[in-house]
mmCIF file of C-alpha atoms in Angstrom:
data_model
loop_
_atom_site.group_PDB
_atom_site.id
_atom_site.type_symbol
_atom_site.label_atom_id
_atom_site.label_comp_id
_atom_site.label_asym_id
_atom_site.label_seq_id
_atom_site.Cartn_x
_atom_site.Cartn_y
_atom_site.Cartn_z
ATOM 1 C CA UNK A 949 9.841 41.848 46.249
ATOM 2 C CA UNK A 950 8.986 40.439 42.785
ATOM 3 C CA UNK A 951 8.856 44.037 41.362
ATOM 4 C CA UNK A 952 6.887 44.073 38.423
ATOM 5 C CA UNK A 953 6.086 40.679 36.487
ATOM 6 C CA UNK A 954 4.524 40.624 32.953
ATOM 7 C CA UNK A 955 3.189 37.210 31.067
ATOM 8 C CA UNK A 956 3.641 36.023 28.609
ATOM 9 C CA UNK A 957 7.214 36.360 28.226
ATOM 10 C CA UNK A 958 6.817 35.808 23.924
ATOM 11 C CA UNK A 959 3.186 35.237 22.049
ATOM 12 C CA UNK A 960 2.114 34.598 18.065
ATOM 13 C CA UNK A 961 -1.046 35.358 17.424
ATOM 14 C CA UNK A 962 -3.156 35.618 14.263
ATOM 15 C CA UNK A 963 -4.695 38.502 12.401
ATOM 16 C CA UNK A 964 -7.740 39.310 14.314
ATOM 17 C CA UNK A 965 -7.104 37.310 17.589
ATOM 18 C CA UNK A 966 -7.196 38.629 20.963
ATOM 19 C CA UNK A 967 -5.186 38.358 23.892
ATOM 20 C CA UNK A 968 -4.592 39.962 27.097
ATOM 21 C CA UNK A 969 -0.850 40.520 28.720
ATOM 22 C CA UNK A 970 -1.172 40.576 32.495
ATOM 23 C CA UNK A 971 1.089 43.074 34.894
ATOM 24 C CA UNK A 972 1.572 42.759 38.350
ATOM 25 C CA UNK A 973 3.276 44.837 40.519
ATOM 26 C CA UNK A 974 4.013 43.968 44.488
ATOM 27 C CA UNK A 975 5.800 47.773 45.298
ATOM 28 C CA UNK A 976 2.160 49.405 46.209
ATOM 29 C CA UNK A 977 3.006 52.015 43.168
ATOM 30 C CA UNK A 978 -0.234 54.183 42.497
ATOM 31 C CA UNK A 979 0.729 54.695 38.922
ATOM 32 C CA UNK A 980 1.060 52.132 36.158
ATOM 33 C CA UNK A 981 1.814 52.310 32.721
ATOM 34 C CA UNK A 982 1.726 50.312 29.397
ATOM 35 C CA UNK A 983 4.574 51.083 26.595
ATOM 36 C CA UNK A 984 5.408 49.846 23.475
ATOM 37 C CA UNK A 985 8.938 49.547 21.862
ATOM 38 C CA UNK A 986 9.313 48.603 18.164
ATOM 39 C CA UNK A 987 12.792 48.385 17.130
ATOM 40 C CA UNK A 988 15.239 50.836 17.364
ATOM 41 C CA UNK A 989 13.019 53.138 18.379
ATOM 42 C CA UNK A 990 12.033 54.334 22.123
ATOM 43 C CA UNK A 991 9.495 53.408 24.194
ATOM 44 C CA UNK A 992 5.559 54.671 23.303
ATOM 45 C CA UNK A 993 3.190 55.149 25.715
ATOM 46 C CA UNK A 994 -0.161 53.303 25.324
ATOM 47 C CA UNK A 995 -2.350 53.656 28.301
ATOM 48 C CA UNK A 996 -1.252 54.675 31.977
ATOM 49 C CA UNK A 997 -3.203 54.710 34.965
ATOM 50 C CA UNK A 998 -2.781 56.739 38.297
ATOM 51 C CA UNK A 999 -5.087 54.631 40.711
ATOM 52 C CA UNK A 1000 -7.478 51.406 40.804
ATOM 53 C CA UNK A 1001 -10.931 52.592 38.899
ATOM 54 C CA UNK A 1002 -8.832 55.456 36.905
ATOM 55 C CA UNK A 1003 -6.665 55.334 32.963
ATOM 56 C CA UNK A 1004 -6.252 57.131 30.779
ATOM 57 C CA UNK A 1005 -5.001 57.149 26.843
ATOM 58 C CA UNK A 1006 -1.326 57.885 26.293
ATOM 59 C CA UNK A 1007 0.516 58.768 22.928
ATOM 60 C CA UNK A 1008 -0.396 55.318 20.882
ATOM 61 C CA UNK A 1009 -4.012 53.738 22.764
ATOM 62 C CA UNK A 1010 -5.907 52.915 19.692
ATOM 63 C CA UNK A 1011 -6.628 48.956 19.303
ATOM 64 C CA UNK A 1012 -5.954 48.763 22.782
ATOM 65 C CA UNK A 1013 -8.177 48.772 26.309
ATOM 66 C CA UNK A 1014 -7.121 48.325 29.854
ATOM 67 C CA UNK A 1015 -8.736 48.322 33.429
ATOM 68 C CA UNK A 1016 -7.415 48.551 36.616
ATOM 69 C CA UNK A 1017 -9.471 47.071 39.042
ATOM 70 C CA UNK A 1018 -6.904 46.514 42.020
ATOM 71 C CA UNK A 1019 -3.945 48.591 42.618
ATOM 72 C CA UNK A 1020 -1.680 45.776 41.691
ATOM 73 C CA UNK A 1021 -2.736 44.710 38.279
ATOM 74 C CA UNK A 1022 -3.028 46.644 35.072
ATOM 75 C CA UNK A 1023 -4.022 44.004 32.443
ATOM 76 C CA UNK A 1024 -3.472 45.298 28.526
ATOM 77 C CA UNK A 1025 -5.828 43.746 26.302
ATOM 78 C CA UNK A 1026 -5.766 43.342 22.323
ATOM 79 C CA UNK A 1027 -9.145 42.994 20.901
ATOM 80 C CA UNK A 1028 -8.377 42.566 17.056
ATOM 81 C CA UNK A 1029 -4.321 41.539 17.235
ATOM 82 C CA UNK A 1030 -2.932 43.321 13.258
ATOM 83 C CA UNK A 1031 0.408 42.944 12.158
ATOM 84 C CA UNK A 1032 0.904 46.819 13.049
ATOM 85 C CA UNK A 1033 1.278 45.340 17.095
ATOM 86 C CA UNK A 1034 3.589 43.531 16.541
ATOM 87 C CA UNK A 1035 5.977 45.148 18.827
ATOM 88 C CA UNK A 1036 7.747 44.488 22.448
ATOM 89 C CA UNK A 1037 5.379 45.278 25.401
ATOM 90 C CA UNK A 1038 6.586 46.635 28.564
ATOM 91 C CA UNK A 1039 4.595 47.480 32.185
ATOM 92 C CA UNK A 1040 5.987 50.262 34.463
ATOM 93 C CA UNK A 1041 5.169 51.121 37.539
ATOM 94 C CA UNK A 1042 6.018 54.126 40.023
ATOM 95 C CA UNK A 1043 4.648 56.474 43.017
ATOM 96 C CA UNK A 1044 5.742 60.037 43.332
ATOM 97 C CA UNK A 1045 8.974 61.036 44.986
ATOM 98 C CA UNK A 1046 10.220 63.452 47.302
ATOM 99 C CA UNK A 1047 8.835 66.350 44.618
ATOM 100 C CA UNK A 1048 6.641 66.926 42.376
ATOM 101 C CA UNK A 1049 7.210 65.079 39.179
ATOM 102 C CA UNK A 1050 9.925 62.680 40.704
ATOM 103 C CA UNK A 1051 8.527 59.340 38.998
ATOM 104 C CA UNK A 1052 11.348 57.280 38.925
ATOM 105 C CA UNK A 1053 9.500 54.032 36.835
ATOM 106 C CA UNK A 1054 10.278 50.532 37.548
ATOM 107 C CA UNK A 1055 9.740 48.414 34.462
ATOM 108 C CA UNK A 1056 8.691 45.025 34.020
ATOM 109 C CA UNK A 1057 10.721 42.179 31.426
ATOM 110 C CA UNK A 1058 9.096 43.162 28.786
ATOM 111 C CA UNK A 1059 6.208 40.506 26.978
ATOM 112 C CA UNK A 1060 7.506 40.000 22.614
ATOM 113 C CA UNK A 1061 4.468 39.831 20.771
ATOM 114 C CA UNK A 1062 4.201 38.868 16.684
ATOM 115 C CA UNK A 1063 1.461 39.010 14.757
ATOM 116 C CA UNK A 1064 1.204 37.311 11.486
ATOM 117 C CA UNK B 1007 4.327 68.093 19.243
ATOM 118 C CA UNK B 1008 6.692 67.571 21.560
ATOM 119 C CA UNK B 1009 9.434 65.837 20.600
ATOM 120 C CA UNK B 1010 12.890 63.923 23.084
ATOM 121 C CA UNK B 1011 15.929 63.374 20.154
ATOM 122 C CA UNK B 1012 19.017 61.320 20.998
ATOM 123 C CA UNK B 1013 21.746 60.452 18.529
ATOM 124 C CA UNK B 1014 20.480 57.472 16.744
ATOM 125 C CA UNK B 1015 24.085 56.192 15.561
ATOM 126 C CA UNK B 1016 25.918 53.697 18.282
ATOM 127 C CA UNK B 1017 28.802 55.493 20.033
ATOM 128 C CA UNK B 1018 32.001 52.821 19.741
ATOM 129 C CA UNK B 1019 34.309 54.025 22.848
ATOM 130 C CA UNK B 1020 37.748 52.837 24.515
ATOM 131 C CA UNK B 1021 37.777 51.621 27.937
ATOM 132 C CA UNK B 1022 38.516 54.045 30.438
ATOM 133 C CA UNK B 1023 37.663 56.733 28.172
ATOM 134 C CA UNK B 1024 34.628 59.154 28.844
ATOM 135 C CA UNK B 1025 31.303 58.309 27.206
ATOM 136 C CA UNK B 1026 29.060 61.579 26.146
ATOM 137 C CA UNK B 1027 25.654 60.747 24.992
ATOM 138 C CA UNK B 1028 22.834 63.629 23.956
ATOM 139 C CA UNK B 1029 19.478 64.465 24.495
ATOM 140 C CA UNK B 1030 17.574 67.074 22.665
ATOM 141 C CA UNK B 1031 14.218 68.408 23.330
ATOM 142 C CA UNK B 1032 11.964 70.435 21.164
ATOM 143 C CA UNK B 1033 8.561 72.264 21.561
ATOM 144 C CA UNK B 1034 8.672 71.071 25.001
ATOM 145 C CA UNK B 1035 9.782 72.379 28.585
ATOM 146 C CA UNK B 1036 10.322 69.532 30.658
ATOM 147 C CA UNK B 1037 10.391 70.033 34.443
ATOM 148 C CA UNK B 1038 12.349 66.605 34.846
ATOM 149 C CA UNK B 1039 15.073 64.834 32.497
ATOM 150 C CA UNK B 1040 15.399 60.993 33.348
ATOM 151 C CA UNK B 1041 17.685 58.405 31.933
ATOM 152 C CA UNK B 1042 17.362 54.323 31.818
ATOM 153 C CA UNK B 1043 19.812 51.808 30.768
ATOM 154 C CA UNK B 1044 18.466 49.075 28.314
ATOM 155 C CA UNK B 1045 20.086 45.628 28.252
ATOM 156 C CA UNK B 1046 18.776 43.954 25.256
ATOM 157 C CA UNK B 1047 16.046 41.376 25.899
ATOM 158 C CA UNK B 1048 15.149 43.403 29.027
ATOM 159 C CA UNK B 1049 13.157 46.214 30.707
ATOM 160 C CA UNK B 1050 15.076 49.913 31.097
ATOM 161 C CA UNK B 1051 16.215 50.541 34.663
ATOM 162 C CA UNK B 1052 16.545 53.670 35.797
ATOM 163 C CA UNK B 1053 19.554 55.238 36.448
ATOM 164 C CA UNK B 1054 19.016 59.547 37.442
ATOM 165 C CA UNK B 1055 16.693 62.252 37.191
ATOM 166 C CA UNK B 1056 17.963 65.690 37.162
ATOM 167 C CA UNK B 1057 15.488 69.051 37.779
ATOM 168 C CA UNK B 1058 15.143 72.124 35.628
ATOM 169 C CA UNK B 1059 16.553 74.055 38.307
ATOM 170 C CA UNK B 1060 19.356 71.281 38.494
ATOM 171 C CA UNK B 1061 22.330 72.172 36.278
ATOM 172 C CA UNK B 1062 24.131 69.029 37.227
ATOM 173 C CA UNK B 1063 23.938 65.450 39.301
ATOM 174 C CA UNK B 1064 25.922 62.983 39.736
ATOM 175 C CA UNK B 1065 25.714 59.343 41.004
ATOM 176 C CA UNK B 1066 28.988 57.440 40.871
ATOM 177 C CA UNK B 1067 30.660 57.009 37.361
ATOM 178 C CA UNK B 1068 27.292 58.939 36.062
ATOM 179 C CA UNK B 1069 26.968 62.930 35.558
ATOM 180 C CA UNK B 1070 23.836 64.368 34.057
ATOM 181 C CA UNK B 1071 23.574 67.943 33.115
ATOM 182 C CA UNK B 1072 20.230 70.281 32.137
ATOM 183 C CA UNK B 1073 21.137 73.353 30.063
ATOM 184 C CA UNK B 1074 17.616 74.660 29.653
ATOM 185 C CA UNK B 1075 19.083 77.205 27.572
ATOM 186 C CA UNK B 1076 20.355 74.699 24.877
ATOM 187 C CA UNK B 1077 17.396 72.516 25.419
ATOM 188 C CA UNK B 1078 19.626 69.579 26.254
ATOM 189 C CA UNK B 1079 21.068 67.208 28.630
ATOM 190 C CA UNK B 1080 24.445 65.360 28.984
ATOM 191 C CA UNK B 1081 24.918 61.841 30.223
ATOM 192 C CA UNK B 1082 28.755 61.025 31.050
ATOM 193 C CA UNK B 1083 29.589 57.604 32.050
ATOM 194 C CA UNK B 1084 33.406 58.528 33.372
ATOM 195 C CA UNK B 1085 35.871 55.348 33.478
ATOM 196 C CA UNK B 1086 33.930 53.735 30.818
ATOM 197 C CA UNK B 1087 33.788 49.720 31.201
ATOM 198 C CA UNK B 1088 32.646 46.981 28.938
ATOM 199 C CA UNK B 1089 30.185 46.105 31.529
ATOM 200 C CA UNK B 1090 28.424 49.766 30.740
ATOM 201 C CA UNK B 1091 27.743 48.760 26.766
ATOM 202 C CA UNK B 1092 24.304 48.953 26.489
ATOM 203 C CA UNK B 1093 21.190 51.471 25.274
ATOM 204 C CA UNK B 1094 20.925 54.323 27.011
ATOM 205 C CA UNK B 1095 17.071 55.899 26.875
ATOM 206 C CA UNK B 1096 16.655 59.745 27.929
ATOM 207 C CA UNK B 1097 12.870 60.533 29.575
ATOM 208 C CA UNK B 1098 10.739 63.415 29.583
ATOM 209 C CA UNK B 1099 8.575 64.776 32.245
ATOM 210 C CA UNK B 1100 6.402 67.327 33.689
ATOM 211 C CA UNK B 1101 4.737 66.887 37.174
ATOM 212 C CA UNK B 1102 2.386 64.302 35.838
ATOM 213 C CA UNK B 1103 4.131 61.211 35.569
ATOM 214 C CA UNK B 1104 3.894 61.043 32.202
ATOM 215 C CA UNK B 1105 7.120 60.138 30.637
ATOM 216 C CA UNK B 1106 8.209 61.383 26.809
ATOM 217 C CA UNK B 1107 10.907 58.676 25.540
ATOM 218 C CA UNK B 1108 13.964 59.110 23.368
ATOM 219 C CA UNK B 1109 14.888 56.707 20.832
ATOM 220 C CA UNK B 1110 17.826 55.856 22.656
ATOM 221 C CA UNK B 1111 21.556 55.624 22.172
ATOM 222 C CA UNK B 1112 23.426 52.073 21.629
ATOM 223 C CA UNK B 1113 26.839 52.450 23.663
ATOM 224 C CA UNK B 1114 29.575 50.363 22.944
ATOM 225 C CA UNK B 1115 33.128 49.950 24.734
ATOM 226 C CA UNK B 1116 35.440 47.559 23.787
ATOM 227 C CA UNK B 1117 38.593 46.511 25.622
#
């Protein structure tokens, strides 16, 4: 198992560009998730989604927008890249344990995206 | 809003001593406590979850302990060794899967 893969690994873009940073995970996890870690701080959640055809905004979604049209990939796409995303990008995945709110999350390597 | 603290400042230990790192939570009352280590350059792993109605668990090297009281967990790496310096990142959860993310804590044990 691959677990989960992210590309890019590191991306510039320019002020107003658009991109999208792909996730794939081979584990058959129902739930995925998009963070974002600037430094020294912890990870923020952007957009998570519990099944293929369903998301949902986390903490930090604006100039963001995802789909998840299979249950293994959750692409992340930038519309209008500003300087504010420049950040770290990281893809999780997980499926419920044994009980209820047992979500152990497997994270991808992480994509390192400037904007200038 | 609900808010996961952990001590900020890097904690410098000895090897073999006993590493203590915090977690605080505030207007919150998570169901599950989680921690990940961090490895600079690289994605957290995950290392244990404890319960609400856990006061304690232990994997190894690792304890975790939830004093609901205190609104706080523990995370003791016993034996500390070089190989465990890394960022330590304490999680947040209710049944939903959604996970609430401290800063994280910078561990560092020299030799």
């Amino acid at each position: 198992n691959a677990g989960v893969t992210q590309t890019p690994k590191f991306r510039i873009l320019k002020i107003g560009q658009s991109m999208t940073l792909q996730c794939t995970q081979d584990m058959n996890h129902n739930y995925m998730y998009w963070y974002r870690q600037d430094p020294g701080m912890g990870l923020k959640l952007i957009y998570y989604s519990v099944g293929a055809g369903i998301t949902d905004k986390g903490e930090v979604p604006n100039g963001y927008n995802v789909s998840r049209s299979t249950t293994e990939d959750f692409p992340l796409r930038l519309e209008l890249a500003a300087p504010s995303q420049t950040s770290v990008y990281f893809c999780a995945s997980s499926n419920r344990g044994h009980s209820r709110g047992d979500y152990e999350q497997y994270f991808g390597p992480g994509t390192r995206l400037t904007v200038t | 809003s609900q808010k996961i603290e952990q001590n900020s400042e890097a904690l410098n230990i000895q090897e073999g001593k006993t590493a203590t790192l915090t977690c605080n939570y505030t207007n919150y009352s998570p169901a599950y406590l989680q921690w990940y280590r961090q490895d600079p350059g690289r994605g957290p792993v995950f290392l244990l979850l404890i319960r609400e109605n856990e006061k304690e668990k232990r994997k190894e090297r690792l304890k975790v302990t939830f004093d609901t009281t205190l609104k706080q967990s523990l995370f003791h790496i016993t034996a500390s060794q070089p190989a465990d310096s890394a960022t330590y990142l304490c999680a947040s959860s209710r049944t939903t899967g959604k996970l609430i993310f401290g800063q994280g804590t910078t561990l560092q044990v020299k030799p």
